[in-house]
CSV table of C-alpha atoms and ligand atoms in Angstrom, one decimal:
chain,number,residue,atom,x,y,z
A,1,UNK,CA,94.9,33.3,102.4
A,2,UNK,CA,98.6,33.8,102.1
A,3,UNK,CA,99.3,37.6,103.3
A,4,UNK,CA,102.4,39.8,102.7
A,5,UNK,CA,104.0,41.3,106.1
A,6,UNK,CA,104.2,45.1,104.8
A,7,UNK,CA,106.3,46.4,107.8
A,8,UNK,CA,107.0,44.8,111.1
A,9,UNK,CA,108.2,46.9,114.3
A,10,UNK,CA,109.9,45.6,117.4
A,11,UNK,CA,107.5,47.3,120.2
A,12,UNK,CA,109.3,45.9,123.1
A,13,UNK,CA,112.3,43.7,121.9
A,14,UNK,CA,111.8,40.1,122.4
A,15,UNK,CA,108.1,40.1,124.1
A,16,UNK,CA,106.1,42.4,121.6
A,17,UNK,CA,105.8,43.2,118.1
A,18,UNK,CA,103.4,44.9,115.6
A,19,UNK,CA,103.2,43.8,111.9
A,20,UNK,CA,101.5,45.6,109.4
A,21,UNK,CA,99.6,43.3,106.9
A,22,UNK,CA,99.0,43.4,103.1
A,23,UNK,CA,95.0,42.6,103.6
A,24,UNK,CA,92.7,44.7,101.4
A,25,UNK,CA,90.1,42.6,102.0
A,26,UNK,CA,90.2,42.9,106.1
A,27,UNK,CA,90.8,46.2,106.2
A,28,UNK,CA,88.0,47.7,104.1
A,29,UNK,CA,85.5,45.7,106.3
A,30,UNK,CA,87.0,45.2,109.5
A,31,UNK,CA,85.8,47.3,112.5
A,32,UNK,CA,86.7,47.7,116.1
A,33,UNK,CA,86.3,44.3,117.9
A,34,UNK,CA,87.0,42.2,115.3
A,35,UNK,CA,89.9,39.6,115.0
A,36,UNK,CA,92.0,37.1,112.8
A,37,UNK,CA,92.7,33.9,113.1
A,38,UNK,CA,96.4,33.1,111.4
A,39,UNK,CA,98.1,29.9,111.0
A,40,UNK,CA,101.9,30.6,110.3
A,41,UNK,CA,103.1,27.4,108.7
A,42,UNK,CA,101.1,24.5,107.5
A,43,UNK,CA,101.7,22.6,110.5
A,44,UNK,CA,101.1,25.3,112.7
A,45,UNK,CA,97.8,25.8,114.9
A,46,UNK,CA,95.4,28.8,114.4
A,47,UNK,CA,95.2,31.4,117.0
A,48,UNK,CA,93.2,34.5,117.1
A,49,UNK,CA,94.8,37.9,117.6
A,50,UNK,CA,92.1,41.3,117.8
A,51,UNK,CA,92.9,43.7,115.1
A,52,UNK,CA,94.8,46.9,116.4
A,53,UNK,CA,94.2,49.1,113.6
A,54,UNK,CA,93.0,49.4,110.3
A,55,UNK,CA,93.9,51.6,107.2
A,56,UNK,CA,91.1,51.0,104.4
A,57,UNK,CA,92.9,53.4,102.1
A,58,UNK,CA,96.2,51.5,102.0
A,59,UNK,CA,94.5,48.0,102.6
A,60,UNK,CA,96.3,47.2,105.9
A,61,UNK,CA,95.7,46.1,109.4
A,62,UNK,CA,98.1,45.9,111.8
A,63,UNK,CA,98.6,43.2,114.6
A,64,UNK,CA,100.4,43.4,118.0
A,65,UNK,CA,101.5,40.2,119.7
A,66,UNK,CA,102.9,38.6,122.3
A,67,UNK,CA,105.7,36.3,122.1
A,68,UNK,CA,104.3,33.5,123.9
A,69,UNK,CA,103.6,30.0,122.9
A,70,UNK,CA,105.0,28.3,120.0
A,71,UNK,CA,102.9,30.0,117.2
A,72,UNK,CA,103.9,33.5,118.0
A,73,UNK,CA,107.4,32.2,118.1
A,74,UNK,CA,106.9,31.2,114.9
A,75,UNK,CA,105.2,34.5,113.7
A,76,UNK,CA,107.8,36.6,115.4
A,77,UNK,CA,110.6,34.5,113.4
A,78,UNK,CA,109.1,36.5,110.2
A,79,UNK,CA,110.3,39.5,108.4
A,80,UNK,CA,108.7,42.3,106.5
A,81,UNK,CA,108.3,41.0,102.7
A,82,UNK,CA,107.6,37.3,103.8
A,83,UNK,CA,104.3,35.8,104.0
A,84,UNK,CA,102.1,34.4,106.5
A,85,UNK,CA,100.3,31.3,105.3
A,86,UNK,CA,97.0,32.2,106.2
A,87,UNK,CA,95.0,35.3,107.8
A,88,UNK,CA,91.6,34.7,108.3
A,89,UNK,CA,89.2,37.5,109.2
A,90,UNK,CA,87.2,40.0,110.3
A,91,UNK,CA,85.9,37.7,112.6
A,92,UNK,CA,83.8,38.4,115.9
A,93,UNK,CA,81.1,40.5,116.4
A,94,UNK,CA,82.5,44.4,115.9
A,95,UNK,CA,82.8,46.7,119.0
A,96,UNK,CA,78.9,48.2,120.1
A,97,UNK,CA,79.6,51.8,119.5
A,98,UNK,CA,77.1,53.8,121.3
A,99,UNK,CA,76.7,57.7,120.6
A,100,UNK,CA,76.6,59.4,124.3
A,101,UNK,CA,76.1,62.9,124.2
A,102,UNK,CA,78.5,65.2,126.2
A,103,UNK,CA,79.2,65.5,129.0
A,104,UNK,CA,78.8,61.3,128.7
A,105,UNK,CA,82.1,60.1,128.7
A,106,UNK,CA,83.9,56.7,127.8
A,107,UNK,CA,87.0,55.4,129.5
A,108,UNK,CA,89.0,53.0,128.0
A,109,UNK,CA,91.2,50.5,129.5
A,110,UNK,CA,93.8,48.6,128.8
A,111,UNK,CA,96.4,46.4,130.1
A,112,UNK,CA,99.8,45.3,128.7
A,113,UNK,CA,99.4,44.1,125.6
A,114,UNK,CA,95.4,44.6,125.4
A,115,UNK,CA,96.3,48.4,124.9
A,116,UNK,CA,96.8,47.7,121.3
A,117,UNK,CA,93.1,45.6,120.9
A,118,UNK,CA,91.6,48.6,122.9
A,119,UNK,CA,93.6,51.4,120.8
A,120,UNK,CA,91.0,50.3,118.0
A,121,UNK,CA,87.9,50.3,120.4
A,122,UNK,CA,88.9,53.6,121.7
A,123,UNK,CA,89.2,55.0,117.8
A,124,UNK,CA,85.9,53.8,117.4
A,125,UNK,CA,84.6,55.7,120.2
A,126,UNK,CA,86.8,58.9,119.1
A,127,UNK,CA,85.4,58.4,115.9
A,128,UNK,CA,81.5,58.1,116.6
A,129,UNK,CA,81.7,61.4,118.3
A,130,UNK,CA,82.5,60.3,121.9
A,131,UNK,CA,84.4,61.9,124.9
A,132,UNK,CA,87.6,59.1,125.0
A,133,UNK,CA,89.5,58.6,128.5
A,134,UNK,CA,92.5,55.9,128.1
A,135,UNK,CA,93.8,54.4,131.1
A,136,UNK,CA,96.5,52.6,130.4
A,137,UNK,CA,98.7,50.0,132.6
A,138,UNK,CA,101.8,48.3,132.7
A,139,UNK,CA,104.4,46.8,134.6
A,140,UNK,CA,106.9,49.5,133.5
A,141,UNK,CA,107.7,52.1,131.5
A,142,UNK,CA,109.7,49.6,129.2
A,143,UNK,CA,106.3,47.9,128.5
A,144,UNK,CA,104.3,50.5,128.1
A,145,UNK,CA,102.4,50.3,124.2
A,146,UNK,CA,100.6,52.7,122.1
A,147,UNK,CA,100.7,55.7,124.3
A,148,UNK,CA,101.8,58.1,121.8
A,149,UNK,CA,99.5,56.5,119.2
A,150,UNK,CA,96.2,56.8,121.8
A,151,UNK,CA,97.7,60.8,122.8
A,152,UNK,CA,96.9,61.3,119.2
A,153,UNK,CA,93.3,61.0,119.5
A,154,UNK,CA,92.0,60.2,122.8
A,155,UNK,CA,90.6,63.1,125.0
A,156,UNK,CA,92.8,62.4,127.9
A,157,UNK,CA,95.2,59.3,128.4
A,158,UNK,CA,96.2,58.6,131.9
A,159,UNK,CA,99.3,56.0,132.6
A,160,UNK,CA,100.1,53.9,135.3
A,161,UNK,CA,102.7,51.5,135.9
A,162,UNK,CA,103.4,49.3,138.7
A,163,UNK,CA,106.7,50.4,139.4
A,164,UNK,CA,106.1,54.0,139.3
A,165,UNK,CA,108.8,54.5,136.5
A,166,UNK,CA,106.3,56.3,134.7
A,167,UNK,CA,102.7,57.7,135.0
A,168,UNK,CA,101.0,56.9,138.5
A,169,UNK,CA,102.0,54.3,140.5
A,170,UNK,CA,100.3,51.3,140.9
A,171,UNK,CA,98.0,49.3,138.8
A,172,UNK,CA,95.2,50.1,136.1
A,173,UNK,CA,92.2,50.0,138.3
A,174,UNK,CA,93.5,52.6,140.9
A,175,UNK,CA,93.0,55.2,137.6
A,176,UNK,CA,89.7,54.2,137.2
A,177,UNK,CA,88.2,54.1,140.6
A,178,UNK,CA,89.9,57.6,140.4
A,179,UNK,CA,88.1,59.1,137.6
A,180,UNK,CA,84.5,57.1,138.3
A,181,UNK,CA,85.3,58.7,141.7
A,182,UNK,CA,85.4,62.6,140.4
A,183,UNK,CA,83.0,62.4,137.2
A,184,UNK,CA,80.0,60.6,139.2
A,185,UNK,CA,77.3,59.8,136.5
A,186,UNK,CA,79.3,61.4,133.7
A,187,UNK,CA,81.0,58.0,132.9
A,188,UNK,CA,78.5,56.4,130.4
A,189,UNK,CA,80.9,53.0,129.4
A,190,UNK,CA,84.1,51.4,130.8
A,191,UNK,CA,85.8,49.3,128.0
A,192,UNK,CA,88.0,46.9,129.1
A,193,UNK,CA,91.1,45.2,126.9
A,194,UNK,CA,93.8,43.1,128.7
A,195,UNK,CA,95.1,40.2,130.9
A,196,UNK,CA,91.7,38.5,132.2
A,197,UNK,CA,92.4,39.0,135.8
A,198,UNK,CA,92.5,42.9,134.8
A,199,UNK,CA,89.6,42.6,132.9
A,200,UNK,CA,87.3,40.9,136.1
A,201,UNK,CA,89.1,43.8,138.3
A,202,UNK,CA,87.8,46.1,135.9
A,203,UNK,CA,84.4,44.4,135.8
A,204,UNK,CA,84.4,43.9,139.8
A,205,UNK,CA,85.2,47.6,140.2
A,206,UNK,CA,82.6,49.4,137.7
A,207,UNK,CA,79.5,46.6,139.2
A,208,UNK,CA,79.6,49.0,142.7
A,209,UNK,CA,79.4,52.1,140.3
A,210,UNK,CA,76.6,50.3,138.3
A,211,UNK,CA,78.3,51.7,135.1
A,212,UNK,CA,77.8,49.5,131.9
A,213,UNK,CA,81.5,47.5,131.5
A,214,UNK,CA,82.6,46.0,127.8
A,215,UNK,CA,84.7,43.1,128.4
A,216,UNK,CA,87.0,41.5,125.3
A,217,UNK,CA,87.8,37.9,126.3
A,218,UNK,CA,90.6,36.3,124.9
A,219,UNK,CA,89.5,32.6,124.9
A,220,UNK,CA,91.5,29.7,123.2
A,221,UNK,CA,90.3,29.3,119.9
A,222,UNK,CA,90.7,26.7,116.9
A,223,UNK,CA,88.4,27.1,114.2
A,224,UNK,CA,87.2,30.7,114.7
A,225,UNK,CA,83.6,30.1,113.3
A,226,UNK,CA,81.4,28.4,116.4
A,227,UNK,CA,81.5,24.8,115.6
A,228,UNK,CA,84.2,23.6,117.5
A,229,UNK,CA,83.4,24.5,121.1
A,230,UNK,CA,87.4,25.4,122.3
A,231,UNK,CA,86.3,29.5,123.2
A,232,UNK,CA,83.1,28.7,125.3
A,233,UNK,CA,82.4,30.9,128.1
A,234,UNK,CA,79.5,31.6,130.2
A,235,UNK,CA,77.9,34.7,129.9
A,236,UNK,CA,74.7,35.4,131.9
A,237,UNK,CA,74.3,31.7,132.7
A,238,UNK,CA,74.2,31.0,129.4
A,239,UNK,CA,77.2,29.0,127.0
A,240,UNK,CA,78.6,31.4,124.6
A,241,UNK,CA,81.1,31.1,121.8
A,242,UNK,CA,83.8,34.0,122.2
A,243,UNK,CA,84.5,33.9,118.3
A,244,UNK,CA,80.9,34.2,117.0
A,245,UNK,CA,79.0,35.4,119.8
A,246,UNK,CA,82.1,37.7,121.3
A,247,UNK,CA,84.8,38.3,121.7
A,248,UNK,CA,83.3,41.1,123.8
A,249,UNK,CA,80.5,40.6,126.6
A,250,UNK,CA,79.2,42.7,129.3
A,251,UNK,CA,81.6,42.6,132.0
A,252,UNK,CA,79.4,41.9,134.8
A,253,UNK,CA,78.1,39.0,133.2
A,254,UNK,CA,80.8,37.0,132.5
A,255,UNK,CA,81.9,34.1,134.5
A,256,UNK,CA,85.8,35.0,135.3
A,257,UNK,CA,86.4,32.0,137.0
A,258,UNK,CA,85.5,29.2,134.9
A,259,UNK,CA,87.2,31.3,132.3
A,260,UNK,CA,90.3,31.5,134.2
A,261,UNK,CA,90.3,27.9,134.8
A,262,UNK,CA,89.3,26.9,130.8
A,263,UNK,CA,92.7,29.5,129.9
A,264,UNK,CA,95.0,27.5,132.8
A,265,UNK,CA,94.3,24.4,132.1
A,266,UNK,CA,96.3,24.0,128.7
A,267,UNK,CA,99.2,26.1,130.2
A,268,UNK,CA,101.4,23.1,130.7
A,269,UNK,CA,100.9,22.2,127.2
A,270,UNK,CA,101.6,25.3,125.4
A,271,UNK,CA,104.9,25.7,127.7
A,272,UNK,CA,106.2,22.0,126.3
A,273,UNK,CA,105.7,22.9,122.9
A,274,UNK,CA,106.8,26.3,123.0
A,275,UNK,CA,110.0,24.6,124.6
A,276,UNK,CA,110.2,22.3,122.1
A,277,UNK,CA,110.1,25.1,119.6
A,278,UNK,CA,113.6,26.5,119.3
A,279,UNK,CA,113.3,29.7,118.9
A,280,UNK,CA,115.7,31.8,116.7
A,281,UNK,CA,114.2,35.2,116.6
A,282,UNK,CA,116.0,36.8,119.5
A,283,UNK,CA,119.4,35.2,118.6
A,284,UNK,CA,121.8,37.6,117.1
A,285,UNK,CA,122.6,37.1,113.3
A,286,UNK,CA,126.5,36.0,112.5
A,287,UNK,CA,129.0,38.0,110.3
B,301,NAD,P1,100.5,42.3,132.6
B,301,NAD,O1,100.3,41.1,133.4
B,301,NAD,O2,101.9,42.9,132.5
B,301,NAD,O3,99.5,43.4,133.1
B,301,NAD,C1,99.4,44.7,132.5
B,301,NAD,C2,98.7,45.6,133.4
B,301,NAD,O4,97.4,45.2,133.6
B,301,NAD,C3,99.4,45.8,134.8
B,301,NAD,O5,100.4,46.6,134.8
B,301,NAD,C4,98.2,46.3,135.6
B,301,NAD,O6,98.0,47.7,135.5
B,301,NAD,C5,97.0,45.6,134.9
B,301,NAD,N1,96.6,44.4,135.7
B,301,NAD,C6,97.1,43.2,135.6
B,301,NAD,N2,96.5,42.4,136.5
B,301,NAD,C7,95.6,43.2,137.2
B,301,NAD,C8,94.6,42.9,138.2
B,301,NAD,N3,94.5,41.7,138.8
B,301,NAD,N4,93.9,44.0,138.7
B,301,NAD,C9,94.0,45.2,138.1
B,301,NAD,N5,94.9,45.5,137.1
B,301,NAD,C10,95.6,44.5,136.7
B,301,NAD,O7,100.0,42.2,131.1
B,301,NAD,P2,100.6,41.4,129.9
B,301,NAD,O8,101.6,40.4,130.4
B,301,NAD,O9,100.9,42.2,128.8
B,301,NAD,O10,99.3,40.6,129.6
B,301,NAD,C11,99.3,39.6,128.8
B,301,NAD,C12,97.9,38.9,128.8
B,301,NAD,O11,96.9,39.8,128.2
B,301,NAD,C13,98.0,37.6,128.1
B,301,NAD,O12,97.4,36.7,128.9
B,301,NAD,C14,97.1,37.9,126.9
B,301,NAD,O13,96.4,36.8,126.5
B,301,NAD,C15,96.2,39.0,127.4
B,301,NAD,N6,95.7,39.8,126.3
B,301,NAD,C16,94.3,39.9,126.2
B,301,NAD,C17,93.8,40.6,125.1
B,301,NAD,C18,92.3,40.6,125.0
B,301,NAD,O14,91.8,40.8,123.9
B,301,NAD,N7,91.6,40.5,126.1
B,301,NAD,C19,94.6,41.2,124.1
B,301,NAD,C20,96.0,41.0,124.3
B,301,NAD,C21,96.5,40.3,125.4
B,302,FES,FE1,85.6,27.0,117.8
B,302,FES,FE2,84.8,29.3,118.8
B,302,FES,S1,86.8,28.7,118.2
B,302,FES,S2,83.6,27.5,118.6
């Protein structure tokens, strides 16, 4: 249905933005995990994006995106008090939120823009009583999303960038193999949000500490409700649809590689339209 953007915030100007959305409806059922598919125009496609938070009270959700194909062009060319022809949702299967008693602890992780889909796992896990450790990546400090907003709930967040222009240097992983390293058993869950090759890192990494891994795979979608094939992965050997059966999976389960492959192989495509697309929302406004 057609939804109201509320209040929309330039996170990192002209890659990544957060809208706040006029969605009663979503929010007072929506829980970690789940997504929305939107469709921005009536000739647009539909593309999932995994709810970053929700405020029941107010009747909002917020979204974070990246500005990357043609669609989210078309998004980001929105401002607050316009509408967005469609927001379809909560879809997915919510988050698995498992009680572990102290001193069981989670660690959450999340890579560029995946930190805003994990900030809502994490709340979850904040919320059902657990012991929350963020680990947080990016390629710089300029980058960097949600670290104040995580600070605010989370037991401990832990930052590393690649550049070492803030937090640790290096990449995500090296702060997890740090704390699986120094807590031993005491890690009950590794939750992982982000680009896939970060996610099978992730997944790769916590298989040799035999710690249960969440996974939340962001496979192309079109119709969001298991009938059209487009998000299939395999999981355990077996075909599973990302949008009714996922989007998250155990981590070392998942077959990486095919779903690598799957997410490449329309990259030409989404680059030509996204060119053909002339994008306005970075230019600056005359007079
Ligand atoms: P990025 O490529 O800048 O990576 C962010 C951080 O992830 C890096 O700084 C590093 O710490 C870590 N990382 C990346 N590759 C790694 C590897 N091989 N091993 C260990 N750590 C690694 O991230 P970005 O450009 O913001 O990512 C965008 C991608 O994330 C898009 O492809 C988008 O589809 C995906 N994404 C996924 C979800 C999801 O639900 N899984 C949500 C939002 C975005
Ligand atoms: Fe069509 Fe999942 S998006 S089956």
């Amino acid at each position: 249905m057609p939804t109201k953007i509320l209040h929309k915030e330039k996170l990192i100007p002209g890659r990544t933005s957060k809208l706040v959305l006029d969605a009663p409806q979503i929010a007072s059922t929506a829980k970690p995990g789940h997504f929305v598919i939107l469709r921005v125009d009536e000739h647009g496609e539909r593309f999932p994006l995994t709810i970053a938070d929700t405020d029941p009270v107010n009747g909002t959700i917020s979204i974070v995106y990246l500005v990357l194909g043609r669609s989210t062009q078309l998004l980001e060319e929105l401002e607050e008090g316009q509408e967005i022809l469609d927001v379809c949702g909560p879809l997915g299967r919510a988050t698995v939120i498992e009680k572990f008693p102290a001193p069981k602890k989670v660690i959450c992780v999340g890579g560029g823009t995946g930190v805003a889909a994990m900030h809502h796992i994490a709340k979850g896990h904040h919320n059902a009583g657990n012991y929350v450790i963020a680990c947080i990546g990016a390629r710089n400090k300029d980058l960097l999303l949600f670290h104040k907003e995580l600070s605010l709930f989370c037991d401990e967040v832990l930052v590393s960038t690649d550049d070492g222009s803030f937090g640790q240097k290096g990449i995500v992983t090296d702060l997890v193999r740090a704390r699986l390293d120094s807590e031993g058993e005491n890690i009950a869950e590794v939750v992982g949000v982000g680009p896939v090759p970060m996610m099978q890192a992730v997944a790769e990494l916590t298989r040799g500490y035999g710690v249960k891994t969440t996974v939340s795979l962001n496979s192309l979608m079109v119709d969001g409700l298991g009938m059209c094939g487009a998000c299939r992965v395999t999981v355990g050997g077996e075909m599973k649809f990302t949008c009714v059966d996922g989007p998250e999976f155990d981590g070392h389960l998942v077959d990486f590689a095919e779903l690598r492959s799957r997410l490449a192989s329309f990259r030409a495509e989404e680059k030509i339209e996204a060119e053909n697309h002339r994008c306005h929302c970075f230019e600056k406004k005359e007079g």
